[in-house]
Coordinates of C-alpha atoms in Angstrom, one line a residue:
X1 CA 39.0 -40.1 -110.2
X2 CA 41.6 -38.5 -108.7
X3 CA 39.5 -35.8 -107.2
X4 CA 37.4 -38.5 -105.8
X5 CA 40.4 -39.9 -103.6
X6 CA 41.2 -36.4 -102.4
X7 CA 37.8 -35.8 -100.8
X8 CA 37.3 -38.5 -99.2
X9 CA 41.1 -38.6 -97.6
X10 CA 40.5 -35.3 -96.9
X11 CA 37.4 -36.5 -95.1
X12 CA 38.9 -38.9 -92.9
X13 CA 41.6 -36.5 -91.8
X14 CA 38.9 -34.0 -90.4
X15 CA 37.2 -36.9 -88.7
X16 CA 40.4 -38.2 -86.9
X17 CA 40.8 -34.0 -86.1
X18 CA 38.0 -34.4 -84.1
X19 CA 37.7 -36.7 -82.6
X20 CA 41.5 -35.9 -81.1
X21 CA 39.8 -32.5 -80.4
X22 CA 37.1 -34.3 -78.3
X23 CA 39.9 -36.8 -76.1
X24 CA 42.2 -33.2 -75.4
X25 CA 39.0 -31.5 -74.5
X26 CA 38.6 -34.7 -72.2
X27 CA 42.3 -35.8 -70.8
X28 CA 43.4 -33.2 -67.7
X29 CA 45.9 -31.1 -68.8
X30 CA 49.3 -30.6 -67.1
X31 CA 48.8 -27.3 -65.9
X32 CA 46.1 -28.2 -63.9
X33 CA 48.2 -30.4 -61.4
X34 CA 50.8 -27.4 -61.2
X35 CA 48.3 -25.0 -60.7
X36 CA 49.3 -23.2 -63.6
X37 CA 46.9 -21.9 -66.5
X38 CA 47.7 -22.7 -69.8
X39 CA 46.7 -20.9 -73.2
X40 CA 44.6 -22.6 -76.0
X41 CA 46.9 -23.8 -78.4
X42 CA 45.5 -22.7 -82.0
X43 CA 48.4 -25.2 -83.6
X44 CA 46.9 -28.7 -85.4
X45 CA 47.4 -31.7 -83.9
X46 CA 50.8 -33.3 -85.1
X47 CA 48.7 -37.0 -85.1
X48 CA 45.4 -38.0 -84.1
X49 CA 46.9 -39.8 -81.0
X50 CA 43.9 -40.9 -78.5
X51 CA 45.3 -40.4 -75.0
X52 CA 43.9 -42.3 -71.8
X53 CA 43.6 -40.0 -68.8
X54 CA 45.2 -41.3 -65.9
X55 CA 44.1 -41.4 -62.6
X56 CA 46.5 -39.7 -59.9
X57 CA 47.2 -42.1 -56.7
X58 CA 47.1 -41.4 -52.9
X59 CA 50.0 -42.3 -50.5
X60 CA 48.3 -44.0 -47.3
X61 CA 50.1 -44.3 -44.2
X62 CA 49.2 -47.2 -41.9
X63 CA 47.7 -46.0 -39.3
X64 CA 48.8 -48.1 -35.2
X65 CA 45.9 -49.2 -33.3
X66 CA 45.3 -46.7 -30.3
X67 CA 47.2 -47.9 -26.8
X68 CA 43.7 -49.8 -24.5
X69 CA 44.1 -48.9 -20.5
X70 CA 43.7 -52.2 -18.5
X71 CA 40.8 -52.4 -16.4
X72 CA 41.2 -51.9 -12.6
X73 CA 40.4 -55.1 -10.9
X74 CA 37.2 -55.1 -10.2
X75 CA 36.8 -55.5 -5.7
X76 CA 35.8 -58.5 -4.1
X77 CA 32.0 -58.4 -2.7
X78 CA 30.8 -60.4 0.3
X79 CA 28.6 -63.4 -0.7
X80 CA 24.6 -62.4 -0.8
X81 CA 22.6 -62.5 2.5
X82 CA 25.8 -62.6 4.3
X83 CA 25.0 -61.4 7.6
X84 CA 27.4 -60.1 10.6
X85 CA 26.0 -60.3 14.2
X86 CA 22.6 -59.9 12.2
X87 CA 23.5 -57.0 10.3
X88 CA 23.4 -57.7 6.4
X89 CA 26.5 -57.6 4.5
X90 CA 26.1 -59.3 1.2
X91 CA 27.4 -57.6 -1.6
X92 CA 29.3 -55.0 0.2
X93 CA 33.0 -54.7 0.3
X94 CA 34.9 -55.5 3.5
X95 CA 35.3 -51.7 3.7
X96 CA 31.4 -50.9 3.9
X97 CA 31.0 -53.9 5.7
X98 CA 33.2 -52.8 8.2
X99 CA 31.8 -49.4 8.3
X100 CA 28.1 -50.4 8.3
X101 CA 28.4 -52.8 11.7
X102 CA 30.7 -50.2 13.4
X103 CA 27.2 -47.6 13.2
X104 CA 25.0 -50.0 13.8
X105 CA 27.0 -51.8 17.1
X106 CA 27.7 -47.9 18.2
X107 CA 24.1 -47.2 17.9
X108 CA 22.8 -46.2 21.8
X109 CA 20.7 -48.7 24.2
X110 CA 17.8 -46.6 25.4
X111 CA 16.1 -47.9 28.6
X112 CA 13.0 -46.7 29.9
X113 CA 11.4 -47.1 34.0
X114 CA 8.0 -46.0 33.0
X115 CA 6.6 -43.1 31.9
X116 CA 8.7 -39.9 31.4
X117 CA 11.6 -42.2 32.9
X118 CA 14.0 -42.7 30.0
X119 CA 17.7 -43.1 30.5
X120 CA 20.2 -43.4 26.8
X121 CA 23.7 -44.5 27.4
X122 CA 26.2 -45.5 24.4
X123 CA 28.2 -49.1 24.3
X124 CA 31.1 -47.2 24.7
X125 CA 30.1 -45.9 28.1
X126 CA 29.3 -49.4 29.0
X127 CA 32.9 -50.8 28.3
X128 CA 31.7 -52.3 25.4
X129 CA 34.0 -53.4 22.5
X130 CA 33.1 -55.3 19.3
X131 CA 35.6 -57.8 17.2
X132 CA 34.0 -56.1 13.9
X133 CA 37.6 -56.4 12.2
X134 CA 37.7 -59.7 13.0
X135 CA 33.6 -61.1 11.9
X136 CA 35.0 -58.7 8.4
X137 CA 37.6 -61.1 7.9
X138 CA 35.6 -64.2 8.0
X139 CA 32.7 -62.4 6.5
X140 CA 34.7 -61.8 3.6
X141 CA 36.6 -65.6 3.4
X142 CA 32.6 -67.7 3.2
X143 CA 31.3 -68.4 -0.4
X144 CA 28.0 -69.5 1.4
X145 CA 25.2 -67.0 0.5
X146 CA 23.1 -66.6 3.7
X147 CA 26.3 -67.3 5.8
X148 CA 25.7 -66.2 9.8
X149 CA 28.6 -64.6 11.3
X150 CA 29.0 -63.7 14.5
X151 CA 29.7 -60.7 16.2
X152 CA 32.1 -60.9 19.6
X153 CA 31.4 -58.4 21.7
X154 CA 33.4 -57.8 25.2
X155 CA 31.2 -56.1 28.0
X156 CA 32.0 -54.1 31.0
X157 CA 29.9 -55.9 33.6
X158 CA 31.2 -53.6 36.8
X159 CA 30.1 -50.9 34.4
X160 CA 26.7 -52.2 33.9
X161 CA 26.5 -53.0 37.5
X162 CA 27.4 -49.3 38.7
X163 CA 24.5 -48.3 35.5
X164 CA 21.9 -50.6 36.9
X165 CA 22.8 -49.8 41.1
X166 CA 22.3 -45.8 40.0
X167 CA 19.0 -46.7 38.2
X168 CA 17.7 -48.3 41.1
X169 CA 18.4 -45.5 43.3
X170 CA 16.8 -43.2 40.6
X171 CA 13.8 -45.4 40.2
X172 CA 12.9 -46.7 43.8
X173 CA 9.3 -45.7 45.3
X174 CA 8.8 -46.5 48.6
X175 CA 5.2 -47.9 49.1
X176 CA 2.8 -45.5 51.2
X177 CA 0.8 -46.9 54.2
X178 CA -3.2 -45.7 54.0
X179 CA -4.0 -43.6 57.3
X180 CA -7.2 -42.5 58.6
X181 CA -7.8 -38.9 59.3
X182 CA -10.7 -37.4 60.3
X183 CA -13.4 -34.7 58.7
X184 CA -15.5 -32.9 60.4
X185 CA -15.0 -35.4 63.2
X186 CA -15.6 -38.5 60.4
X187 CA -12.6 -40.7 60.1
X188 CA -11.9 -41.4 56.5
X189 CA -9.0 -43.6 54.8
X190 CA -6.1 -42.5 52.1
X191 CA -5.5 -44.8 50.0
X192 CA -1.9 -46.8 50.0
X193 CA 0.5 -46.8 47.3
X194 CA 2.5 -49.3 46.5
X195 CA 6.1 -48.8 46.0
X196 CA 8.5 -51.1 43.4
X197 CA 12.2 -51.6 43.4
X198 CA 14.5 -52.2 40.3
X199 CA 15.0 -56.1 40.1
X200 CA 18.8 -55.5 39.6
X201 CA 20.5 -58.9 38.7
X202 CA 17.8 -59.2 35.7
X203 CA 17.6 -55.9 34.6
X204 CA 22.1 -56.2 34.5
X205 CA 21.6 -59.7 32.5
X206 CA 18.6 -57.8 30.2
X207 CA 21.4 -54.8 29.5
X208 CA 24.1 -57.2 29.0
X209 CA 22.4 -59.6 26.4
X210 CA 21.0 -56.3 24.2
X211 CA 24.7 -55.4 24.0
X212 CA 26.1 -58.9 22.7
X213 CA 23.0 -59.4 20.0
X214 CA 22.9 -55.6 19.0
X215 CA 19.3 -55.1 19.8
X216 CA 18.9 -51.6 20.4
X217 CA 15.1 -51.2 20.6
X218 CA 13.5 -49.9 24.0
X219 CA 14.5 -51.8 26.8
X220 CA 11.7 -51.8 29.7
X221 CA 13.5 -52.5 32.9
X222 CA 12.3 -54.9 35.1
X223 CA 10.3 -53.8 38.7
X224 CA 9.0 -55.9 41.8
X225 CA 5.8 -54.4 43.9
X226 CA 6.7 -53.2 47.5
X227 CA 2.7 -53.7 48.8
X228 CA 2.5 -50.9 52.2
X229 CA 2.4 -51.6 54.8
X230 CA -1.0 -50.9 56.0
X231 CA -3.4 -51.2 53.4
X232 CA -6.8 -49.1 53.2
X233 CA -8.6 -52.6 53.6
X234 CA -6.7 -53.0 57.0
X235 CA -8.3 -49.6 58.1
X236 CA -11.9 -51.2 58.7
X237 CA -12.0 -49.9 61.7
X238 CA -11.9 -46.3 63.5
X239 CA -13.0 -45.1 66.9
X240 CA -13.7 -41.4 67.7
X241 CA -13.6 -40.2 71.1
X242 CA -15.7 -37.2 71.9
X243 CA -14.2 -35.8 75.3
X244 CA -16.6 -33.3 75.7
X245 CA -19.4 -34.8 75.2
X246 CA -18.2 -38.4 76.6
X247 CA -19.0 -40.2 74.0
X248 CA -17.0 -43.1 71.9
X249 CA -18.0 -44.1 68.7
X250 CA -16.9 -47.1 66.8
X251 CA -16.8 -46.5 62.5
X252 CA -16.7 -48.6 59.6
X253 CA -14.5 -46.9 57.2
X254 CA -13.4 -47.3 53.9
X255 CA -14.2 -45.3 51.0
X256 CA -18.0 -44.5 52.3
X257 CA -17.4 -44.0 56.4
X258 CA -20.3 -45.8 58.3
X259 CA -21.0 -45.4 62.1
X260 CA -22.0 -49.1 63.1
X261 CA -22.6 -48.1 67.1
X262 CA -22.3 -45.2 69.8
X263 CA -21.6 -45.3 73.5
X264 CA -22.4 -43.4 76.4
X265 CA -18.5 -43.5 78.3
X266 CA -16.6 -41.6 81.4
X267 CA -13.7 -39.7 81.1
X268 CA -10.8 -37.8 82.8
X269 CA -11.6 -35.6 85.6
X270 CA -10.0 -31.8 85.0
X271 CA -7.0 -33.1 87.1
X272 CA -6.3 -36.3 84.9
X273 CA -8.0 -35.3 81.8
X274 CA -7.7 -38.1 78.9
X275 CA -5.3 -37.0 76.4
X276 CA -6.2 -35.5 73.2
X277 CA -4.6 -36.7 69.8
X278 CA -4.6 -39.6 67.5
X279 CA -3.7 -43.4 68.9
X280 CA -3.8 -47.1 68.4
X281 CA -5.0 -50.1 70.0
X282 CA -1.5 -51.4 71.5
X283 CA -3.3 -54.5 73.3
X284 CA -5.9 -56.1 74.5
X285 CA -6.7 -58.2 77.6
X286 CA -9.3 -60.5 79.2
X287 CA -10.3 -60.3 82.4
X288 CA -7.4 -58.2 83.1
X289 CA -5.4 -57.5 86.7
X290 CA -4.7 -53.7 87.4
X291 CA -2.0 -53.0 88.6
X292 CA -1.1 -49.3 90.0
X293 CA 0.0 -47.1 87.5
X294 CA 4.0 -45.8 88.3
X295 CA 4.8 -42.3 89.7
X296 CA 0.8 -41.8 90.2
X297 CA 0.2 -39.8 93.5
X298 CA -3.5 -41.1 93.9
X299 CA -2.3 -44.7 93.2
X300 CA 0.4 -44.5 96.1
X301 CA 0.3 -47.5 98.1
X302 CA -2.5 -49.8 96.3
X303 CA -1.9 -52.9 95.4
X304 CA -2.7 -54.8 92.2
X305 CA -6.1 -56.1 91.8
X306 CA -7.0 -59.7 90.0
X307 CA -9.8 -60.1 88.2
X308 CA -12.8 -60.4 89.5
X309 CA -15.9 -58.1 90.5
X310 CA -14.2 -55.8 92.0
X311 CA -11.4 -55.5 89.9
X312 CA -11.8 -51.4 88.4
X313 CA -10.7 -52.5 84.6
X314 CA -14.1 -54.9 84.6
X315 CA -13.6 -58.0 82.5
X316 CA -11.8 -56.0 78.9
X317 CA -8.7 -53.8 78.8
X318 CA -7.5 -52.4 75.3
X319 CA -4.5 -50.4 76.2
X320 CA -3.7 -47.6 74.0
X321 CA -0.8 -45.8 72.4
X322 CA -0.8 -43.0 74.9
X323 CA 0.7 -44.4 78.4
X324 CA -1.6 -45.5 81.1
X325 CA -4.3 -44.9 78.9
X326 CA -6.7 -47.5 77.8
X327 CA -10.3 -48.2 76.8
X328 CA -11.6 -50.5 79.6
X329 CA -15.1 -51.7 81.7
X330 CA -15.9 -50.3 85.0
X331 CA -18.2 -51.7 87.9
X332 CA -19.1 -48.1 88.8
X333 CA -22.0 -47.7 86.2
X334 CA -22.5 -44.3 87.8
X335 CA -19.4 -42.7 86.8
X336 CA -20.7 -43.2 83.3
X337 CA -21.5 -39.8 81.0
X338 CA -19.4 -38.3 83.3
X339 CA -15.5 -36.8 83.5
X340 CA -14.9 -39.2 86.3
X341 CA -11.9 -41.2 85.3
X342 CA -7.9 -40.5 86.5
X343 CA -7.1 -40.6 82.4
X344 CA -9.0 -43.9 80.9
X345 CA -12.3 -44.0 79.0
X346 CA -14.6 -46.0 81.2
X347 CA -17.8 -48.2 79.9
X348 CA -20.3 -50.5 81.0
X349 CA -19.2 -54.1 81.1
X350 CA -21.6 -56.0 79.0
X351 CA -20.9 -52.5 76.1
X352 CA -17.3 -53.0 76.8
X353 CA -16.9 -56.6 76.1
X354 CA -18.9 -56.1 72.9
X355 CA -16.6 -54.2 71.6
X356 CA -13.8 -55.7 72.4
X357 CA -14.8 -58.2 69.5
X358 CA -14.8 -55.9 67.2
X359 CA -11.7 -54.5 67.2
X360 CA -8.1 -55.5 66.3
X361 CA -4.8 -54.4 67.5
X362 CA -3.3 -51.1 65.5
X363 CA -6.9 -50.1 65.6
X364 CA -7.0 -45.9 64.9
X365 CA -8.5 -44.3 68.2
X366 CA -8.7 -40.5 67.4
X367 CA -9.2 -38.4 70.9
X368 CA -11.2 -35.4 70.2
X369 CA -12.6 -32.4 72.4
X370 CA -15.9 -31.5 71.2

């Protein structure tokens, strides 16, 4: 009986041995947190105490939210589709703004007088001065997308004046007059060229109005024709003289010279011989007096002659360019073919009176000596 109790008491004090074994095998030990190692203890147990293991706690700090930078403000834009003397602004600052419409209103006018004839010239050499600062301003005040603003500009007009006066100058053509001049004895006409001249008042106006709206595409100045003088229609008639041949033949000319008729005529004698060179018709006259011409040693002491039969000029007189000198009928029909004449060109009356139809004053009359 009494053996029985010991067993089983010794039993239950073996079982509470380990099981306080198992918790201190568990349960950190104190050397552990002082980083110290500790030897295994071979002693019992005093009890068989269970332990709990506690858990070591952190210290937190709090911790201050970081500092935030403010925002810059943020800069005020120009209402969209804002425009300034047509240039768009919307969206930009005033700063750009400014800058943008000060490029574009410095940009240079370019003007042009035809072909090959291109003048530049700056705003600023032109006296011309924007308000840009002041269009900024009231660009920047409108809420109104699609607000117009306009530009002021301030223009030099003596500048543009002295600009367009030099252009003219530069750009002036005088018109050329179509002459006749002969080929191989065949008068043929140059053609006339007309001139133009700078239509100043407009052309100022043109260069003044590109400067206010800041248009700076090519400007094509303005010209009025100068038609010459004499035109190669005019010419549409010539006359060749052959002295020595006494002949006078009367030309269509044009582009295509055409003889339309050819006279037998008298000349000057060796001692008055008709004059050589290139002339005009200066007048014409019917049934003309002669009178005596001045300083002429065989005309001393005549009279004038009316008209009439015997009258030496005949019924026609076309007086040329060279003096005393004309193209005329004679009633001496023998004299013609021959160098009979004191200068004139002699021709039968009915031949003379023919022609005197068909030609006008300012008529070329070329003298020749074949």
């Amino acid at each position: 009986m009494n053996r029985g109790v010991t067993i089983a008491a010794l039993s239950a004090c073996g079982a509470a041995g380990v099981i306080a074994a198992v918790l201190l095998a568990t349960a950190p030990s104190a050397g552990a947190d002082e980083g110290t190692t500790m030897g295994t203890s071979t002693s019992p147990p005093p009890t068989a105490t269970v332990t709990t293991p506690t858990t070591p706690t952190t210290a937190t700090t709090p911790t201050t939210p970081p500092a935030t930078t403010p925002r810059p403000p943020q800069p005020k834009l120009i209402a969209a589709g804002v425009t300034i003397g047509g240039t768009l602004v919307g969206g930009l600052t005033a700063a750009e703004a400014k800058e943008l419409v000060t490029q574009r209103f410095a940009r240079p006018l370019a003007l042009t007088g035809g072909p090959g004839a291109r003048v530049v010239v700056t705003p600023k050499q032109l006296g011309a001065a924007s308000h840009i600062e002041q269009a900024v301003k009231l660009a920047a005040r409108v809420r109104r997308p699609g607000f117009v603003v306009p530009l002021k500009v301030d223009v030099s007009r003596p500048r543009v004046e002295r600009l367009v006066m030099s252009l003219g100058k530069r750009f002036h053509r005088d018109p050329v007059d179509a002459t006749l001049k002969l080929h191989h004895l065949t008068p043929f006409t140059t053609k006339d060229v007309p001139g133009r001249r700078l239509k100043e008042l407009i052309a100022t106006r043109a260069i003044v109005l590109a400067l206010k709206t800041q248009r700076r595409d090519l400007l094509e100045l303005p010209f009025e024709t100068v038609d010459a003088e004499v035109t190669s229609n005019a010419l549409s008639r010539a006359i060749v003289i052959r002295r020595g041949s006494n002949q006078l033949l009367l030309y269509r000319v044009g582009s295509k010279p055409k003889l339309m008729r050819s006279f037998q005529v008298a000349t000057g004698r060796s001692q008055y011989p008709t004059p050589l060179g290139k002339f005009e018709v200066v007048n014409k006259q019917l049934n003309p007096w002669w009178y005596p011409p001045a300083g002429s040693e065989w005309a001393q002491g005549a009279q004038p002659i009316p008209p009439g039969p015997g009258n030496p000029l005949g019924t026609r007189w076309m007086g040329l360019s060279a003096p005393y000198v004309g193209i005329h009928g004679t009633p001496d029909a023998a004299s013609i073919g021959y160098s009979a004449s004191h200068g004139c060109i002699r021709m039968l009356i009915p031949q003379v009176e023919w022609l005197f139809t068909q030609v006008d004053l300012g008529t070329p009359v070329f003298i020749v000596a074949a």
